[in-house]
Amino acid sequence: MADVPAGRLVDLRARVAEAGFARACAAAGLDLDPEGTPDLVVEHEALFPRLAVSGWLGLAESFMAGEWRSERLVDVLEALISTGYRPQLGGRPLPPRPYGGGELPTELVRLSSGDGLSAFGGVFASGVPTTVRTAVPNHGRGPATHFVDLTTFSAPAAVDREDLGDAQTRAVTMLLDAARVTAGTHLLEYATSGGAVAIQAAHRRATVDTLTADPAQARAVGEQLLLAGVEPSVHVSVIDTPVPGPREWRGSYDAIVSVEKLEMLSEGNRVRYIRALDRLLTIGGYATMQSVTATDALSPVARQALGVLRAYVWPGLDYPTAEDVHRLADRESGLRVIAQTHVGSHHEQSLAMQRSLFEGHTREAAAAGFDIAYRRLWIYQFALREALFRLGMLDTVQFTLTHRNRQGRR
């Protein structure tokens, strides 16, 4: 990011990119006039060679470098994506790369979390659920369709930043309820979500194993468990692979919970992941997972815009559709999705609050060692994901799975 593209050909392409950027902003209704109240301000012309060479990734890197700024960042990104802005002719989305098991730094999560533990989206109390039993296609053997309890939450109303912690706690409560976690339940959490799931489950008097491939995350979660007074009920284990195979982890669990992990895995690791759930879940048990999913509206331009998240935050990021999750379970395991709950509007609100919290803690972030480029990256990624939720291109779904038959696939 420190090296601005240069050269004679780049200079020519940069002039074309500058003109294209001006046209896109005009088409999107964005004001660039510095004499008025501009929607965005270009501080340095280095933006344009970055656009010419790297497209949407260049736009994000230029923001990280401080070469342009906006007080309405979400609105700007939403407008550019909705109008189909393609800064790099012939550009392709940055492909996902293998996920190695690393997690977000716990200090970074704390500065943008309502409960101090969670990086995931919440569910606010003002949302009203509506459930319909719906027939969905069966992608495996057997009948052509099966039934799913499909629940949709209405958009939250009259919420503010102080509600975020409660919303994130409610999201965990819903997952534990769907997995039937009560006193005596043997629960597996993969991967650890910073302690939120394990602490709530321990308060229900469940016995919890939580797995991570990140030793630093394991230490941080151990500290949170100690502070919460639940350390005796929770065992934190470090594994050597992003997805535990039979050699890395064995056991039989009444319930399994996973929060926003599937979308971080490559296609091959998703197969290993669902097979691990199948293998580790006891017959009659329930697995629940919260995942951010792509909708049919997710455009090629939006996929290009997501390249910055793969380049700097989550290398394996690739949002599946809800149907992809059904297909994965039906074809690669003995599990079946029996319920799914859609809370995308709540995740959108969560992201807005997480961004606001982080912007209010930029000094603390600097003191924790996150430099100004990284702080801008963190603000940008919140804004980008919020814009995609606004556009209806992303959704958040809680899936409940159980074995299709008493034998399962062991």
XYZ file of C-alpha atoms in Angstrom:
410
model
C 0.000 0.000 0.000
C 2.920 2.342 0.634
C 3.999 2.158 -3.025
C 1.816 4.200 -5.375
C 1.753 2.686 -8.893
C 3.861 4.747 -11.305
C 5.057 4.714 -14.883
C 4.143 6.204 -18.231
C 1.398 3.696 -18.989
C 0.046 3.990 -15.461
C -0.121 7.775 -15.818
C -2.209 7.417 -18.972
C -4.520 4.914 -17.341
C -4.772 7.139 -14.244
C -6.201 9.988 -16.324
C -8.827 7.608 -17.701
C -9.553 6.398 -14.155
C -9.941 9.983 -12.929
C -12.494 10.759 -15.623
C -14.311 7.491 -14.927
C -14.407 8.238 -11.199
C -15.904 11.676 -11.845
C -18.570 10.165 -14.100
C -19.395 7.461 -11.553
C -19.747 10.005 -8.760
C -22.036 12.123 -10.927
C -24.154 9.083 -11.820
C -24.350 8.152 -8.144
C -25.383 11.677 -7.159
C -22.224 12.279 -5.119
C -21.010 15.843 -4.660
C -17.247 16.415 -5.068
C -17.307 20.223 -4.903
C -14.934 21.280 -2.064
C -16.635 24.685 -1.890
C -19.913 23.167 -0.709
C -20.619 20.161 1.504
C -19.003 17.385 -0.526
C -19.879 13.747 -0.020
C -16.205 12.897 -0.401
C -12.991 14.860 -0.705
C -10.006 13.731 -2.796
C -6.907 14.882 -0.912
C -4.264 13.476 -3.266
C -4.207 12.472 -6.931
C -2.509 9.181 -5.991
C -6.053 7.843 -5.772
C -6.284 7.613 -9.550
C -3.261 5.412 -10.353
C -4.413 3.113 -7.564
C -7.852 2.935 -9.182
C -6.309 2.289 -12.601
C -4.129 -0.568 -11.398
C -6.082 -2.148 -8.533
C -9.705 -1.073 -8.973
C -11.836 -1.391 -5.854
C -8.844 -2.616 -3.855
C -7.034 0.547 -4.919
C -9.986 2.651 -3.764
C -9.802 1.058 -0.316
C -6.006 1.346 -0.125
C -6.232 4.989 -1.088
C -8.690 5.545 1.763
C -6.298 3.765 4.128
C -3.487 6.037 2.923
C -5.582 9.145 3.622
C -5.757 10.170 -0.041
C -9.525 10.619 0.111
C -12.002 10.928 2.943
C -15.725 11.117 3.552
C -18.036 11.961 6.413
C -20.654 9.763 4.710
C -18.540 6.739 3.900
C -21.364 4.171 3.968
C -23.519 6.327 1.678
C -20.620 6.807 -0.750
C -19.817 3.089 -0.980
C -23.501 2.188 -1.289
C -23.971 4.687 -4.117
C -20.887 3.570 -6.070
C -21.764 -0.123 -5.765
C -25.428 0.390 -6.647
C -24.523 2.272 -9.820
C -22.160 -0.515 -10.912
C -18.897 1.452 -10.702
C -16.024 -0.521 -12.246
C -12.792 1.430 -11.715
C -10.591 -1.257 -13.265
C -11.582 -2.362 -16.745
C -11.549 -6.123 -16.976
C -10.865 -6.396 -13.262
C -11.754 -9.603 -11.444
C -12.547 -10.181 -7.771
C -9.532 -11.007 -5.626
C -9.950 -14.774 -5.126
C -10.202 -16.282 -1.633
C -7.006 -17.662 -0.145
C -6.605 -20.477 2.398
C -7.717 -19.576 5.922
C -4.990 -20.477 8.410
C -7.044 -20.296 11.586
C -5.975 -16.859 12.811
C -8.582 -14.733 14.592
C -9.101 -10.999 14.983
C -6.975 -9.394 17.720
C -9.003 -9.360 20.926
C -8.115 -5.729 21.633
C -9.480 -4.719 18.236
C -12.716 -6.586 18.938
C -13.045 -4.969 22.353
C -12.855 -1.470 20.864
C -15.760 -2.133 18.504
C -17.931 -4.511 20.516
C -20.957 -3.934 22.677
C -20.121 -6.707 25.139
C -16.342 -6.425 24.877
C -16.109 -9.975 23.510
C -18.005 -10.294 20.226
C -17.167 -9.333 16.653
C -20.416 -10.741 15.245
C -23.821 -9.242 14.538
C -26.542 -9.064 17.170
C -30.321 -9.342 17.345
C -32.133 -6.370 18.899
C -35.122 -6.723 21.196
C -37.375 -4.565 19.015
C -37.319 -7.042 16.109
C -40.473 -9.133 15.711
C -40.068 -12.722 14.437
C -42.426 -14.373 11.964
C -42.112 -18.126 11.349
C -43.455 -20.101 8.389
C -42.950 -23.811 7.809
C -41.610 -23.985 4.278
C -40.748 -26.780 1.846
C -37.221 -26.452 0.448
C -35.378 -28.542 -2.169
C -33.498 -31.612 -0.997
C -30.044 -31.641 -2.632
C -29.209 -35.173 -1.483
C -30.872 -38.553 -1.611
C -34.483 -39.104 -0.674
C -37.617 -37.003 -1.209
C -37.412 -33.989 -3.495
C -38.204 -31.556 -0.666
C -38.132 -31.308 3.100
C -39.560 -28.801 5.564
C -37.733 -25.969 7.288
C -39.004 -23.554 9.932
C -38.197 -20.258 8.215
C -38.125 -17.267 10.603
C -37.640 -13.646 9.582
C -37.082 -10.814 12.062
C -38.467 -7.373 11.311
C -35.981 -4.495 11.273
C -35.016 -3.124 14.705
C -36.534 0.176 15.799
C -35.363 2.936 18.143
C -31.973 1.454 19.031
C -28.680 3.105 19.948
C -25.088 2.059 20.677
C -25.890 1.080 24.254
C -28.149 -1.683 22.894
C -25.392 -3.453 20.957
C -24.092 -5.558 23.845
C -27.576 -6.796 24.659
C -28.162 -7.572 20.967
C -24.984 -9.638 20.704
C -25.925 -11.495 23.874
C -29.370 -12.193 22.403
C -27.826 -13.634 19.228
C -25.869 -16.109 21.361
C -28.963 -16.902 23.445
C -30.899 -17.743 20.274
C -28.136 -20.078 19.080
C -27.943 -21.864 22.445
C -31.729 -22.161 22.633
C -31.888 -23.613 19.106
C -29.175 -26.124 20.056
C -31.198 -27.109 23.168
C -28.314 -26.243 25.519
C -29.329 -26.767 29.155
C -27.780 -28.034 32.388
C -25.648 -31.088 31.667
C -25.312 -30.472 27.906
C -21.896 -31.327 26.474
C -21.283 -28.457 24.030
C -18.623 -27.922 21.395
C -17.958 -24.418 20.089
C -15.895 -24.087 16.929
C -14.231 -21.746 16.493
C -14.182 -19.832 19.731
C -16.085 -16.556 19.461
C -14.070 -14.635 22.020
C -15.767 -16.212 25.026
C -19.364 -15.057 24.542
C -20.820 -18.471 23.648
C -18.761 -20.394 26.198
C -19.621 -18.033 29.064
C -23.367 -18.083 28.374
C -23.367 -21.874 28.003
C -21.441 -22.282 31.258
C -24.003 -20.089 33.020
C -26.589 -22.653 31.856
C -24.425 -25.283 33.611
C -23.313 -26.892 30.362
C -19.861 -28.413 29.936
C -18.055 -26.684 27.064
C -15.143 -27.475 24.782
C -14.116 -24.503 22.650
C -11.548 -24.873 19.856
C -9.274 -22.423 18.090
C -6.250 -22.601 15.807
C -4.962 -19.292 17.221
C -2.862 -19.593 20.437
C -3.221 -15.871 21.185
C -7.003 -16.203 20.960
C -6.903 -19.170 23.337
C -4.993 -17.152 25.937
C -7.371 -14.206 25.615
C -10.463 -16.417 25.944
C -8.944 -18.126 28.966
C -8.605 -14.731 30.656
C -12.253 -13.887 29.890
C -13.422 -17.215 31.305
C -11.433 -16.581 34.489
C -12.946 -13.103 34.879
C -16.450 -14.533 34.322
C -15.889 -17.224 36.932
C -16.699 -20.112 34.564
C -13.215 -21.456 33.888
C -13.903 -24.879 35.520
C -16.797 -25.534 33.082
C -14.964 -24.588 29.864
C -11.966 -26.247 28.252
C -10.105 -24.180 25.631
C -8.032 -26.214 23.178
C -5.628 -25.137 20.434
C -5.678 -27.274 17.296
C -3.158 -27.225 14.448
C -5.615 -26.925 11.578
C -8.447 -24.554 10.671
C -10.932 -27.461 10.624
C -10.550 -30.352 13.081
C -10.320 -33.764 11.444
C -10.509 -37.122 13.259
C -6.822 -36.907 14.159
C -7.080 -33.383 15.555
C -10.239 -33.761 17.629
C -12.500 -36.581 18.727
C -15.592 -36.614 20.862
C -19.347 -36.841 20.980
C -21.361 -33.711 21.709
C -25.013 -33.053 22.476
C -24.761 -29.641 20.814
C -22.383 -27.701 18.572
C -22.393 -23.920 18.054
C -20.449 -21.923 15.471
C -20.600 -18.169 14.893
C -19.672 -16.603 11.537
C -17.018 -19.159 10.626
C -18.340 -20.934 7.516
C -17.939 -17.855 5.303
C -14.223 -17.678 6.202
C -13.478 -21.176 4.885
C -12.461 -22.340 1.427
C -14.765 -24.687 -0.473
C -12.678 -27.707 0.492
C -12.561 -26.722 4.148
C -16.326 -26.194 4.158
C -16.740 -29.849 3.222
C -14.368 -30.879 6.026
C -16.198 -28.520 8.373
C -19.689 -29.959 7.782
C -18.301 -33.494 7.982
C -16.683 -32.614 11.304
C -20.042 -31.393 12.632
C -21.629 -34.649 11.423
C -18.923 -36.753 13.074
C -18.850 -34.916 16.405
C -22.595 -34.400 16.922
C -24.331 -37.215 18.763
C -27.457 -38.735 17.243
C -30.393 -36.626 18.413
C -28.179 -33.584 19.028
C -28.399 -30.182 17.378
C -25.835 -27.951 15.693
C -26.441 -24.243 15.208
C -24.411 -21.754 13.256
C -24.722 -18.083 12.466
C -23.356 -17.126 9.065
C -23.339 -14.062 6.857
C -24.744 -15.162 3.507
C -24.887 -13.754 -0.005
C -28.242 -13.023 -1.587
C -29.123 -13.181 -5.268
C -28.577 -9.407 -5.371
C -24.824 -9.664 -4.662
C -23.343 -8.193 -7.833
C -19.969 -8.708 -9.551
C -19.095 -5.119 -8.584
C -19.823 -5.893 -4.924
C -17.636 -8.993 -5.119
C -14.797 -6.816 -6.438
C -15.356 -4.349 -3.605
C -14.970 -7.179 -1.079
C -11.412 -7.798 -2.288
C -9.992 -5.495 0.391
C -11.391 -7.778 3.108
C -9.626 -10.771 1.557
C -6.410 -8.808 1.100
C -6.149 -7.441 4.639
C -8.573 -9.132 7.056
C -10.140 -12.492 6.122
C -8.145 -14.183 3.317
C -10.680 -16.976 2.770
C -13.789 -14.778 2.800
C -16.444 -16.024 0.377
C -20.075 -15.574 1.347
C -22.229 -18.640 0.585
C -25.913 -18.371 -0.187
C -28.453 -19.939 2.167
C -29.073 -22.550 -0.522
C -25.325 -23.302 -0.601
C -25.521 -24.157 3.107
C -28.453 -26.521 2.485
C -26.612 -28.101 -0.449
C -23.454 -28.544 1.649
C -25.321 -30.293 4.452
C -27.419 -32.472 2.132
C -24.585 -33.644 -0.099
C -21.604 -33.838 2.239
C -23.038 -34.996 5.560
C -25.820 -36.844 7.302
C -27.089 -33.519 8.655
C -30.080 -31.524 7.481
C -31.085 -27.905 8.033
C -34.386 -27.955 9.939
C -34.669 -24.245 10.781
C -33.194 -20.949 9.636
C -33.645 -17.482 11.078
C -32.897 -14.361 9.015
C -31.622 -11.316 10.939
C -29.832 -9.319 8.233
C -31.368 -5.941 9.157
C -30.120 -6.444 12.712
C -26.604 -7.185 11.501
C -26.685 -4.028 9.406
C -27.539 -2.013 12.522
C -24.855 -3.866 14.489
C -22.212 -2.877 11.944
C -23.235 0.793 12.129
C -22.863 0.685 15.911
C -19.568 -1.211 15.799
C -18.175 1.382 13.397
C -19.394 4.216 15.630
C -17.861 2.605 18.707
C -14.534 2.126 16.984
C -14.485 5.700 15.702
C -14.976 6.812 19.302
C -12.041 4.683 20.434
C -9.436 5.610 17.822
C -7.042 6.960 20.456
C -7.238 3.719 22.393
C -6.694 1.809 19.133
C -3.570 3.873 18.449
C -2.299 3.207 21.972
C -2.906 -0.525 21.402
C -0.564 -0.438 18.392
C -2.987 -0.146 15.461
C -1.495 2.478 13.136
C -3.553 5.059 11.282
C -3.756 3.022 8.069
C -5.085 0.024 9.989
C -7.583 2.193 11.849
C -8.880 3.548 8.550
C -9.073 -0.030 7.224
C -11.215 -1.041 10.180
C -13.605 1.846 9.643
C -13.740 1.106 5.898
C -14.554 -2.600 6.338
C -17.442 -1.809 8.685
C -18.775 0.764 6.214
C -18.427 -1.572 3.221
C -20.264 -4.442 4.868
C -22.970 -2.090 6.140
C -23.450 -0.755 2.601
C -23.862 -4.304 1.249
C -26.463 -5.108 3.908
C -28.292 -1.877 3.035
C -28.379 -2.931 -0.603
C -29.812 -6.322 0.312
C -26.720 -8.089 -1.043
C -25.828 -9.707 2.298
C -27.996 -11.367 4.928
C -27.297 -13.054 8.261
C -28.837 -16.434 8.964
C -28.889 -18.698 11.998
C -29.121 -22.323 10.817
C -30.195 -25.276 12.979
C -29.103 -28.756 11.855
C -29.613 -32.294 13.102
C -29.067 -35.796 11.724
C -31.491 -36.940 9.042
C -31.822 -40.423 10.537
C -30.893 -42.316 13.669
C -27.797 -43.857 12.110
C -26.364 -40.643 10.678
C -23.096 -40.694 8.775
C -20.317 -41.417 11.259
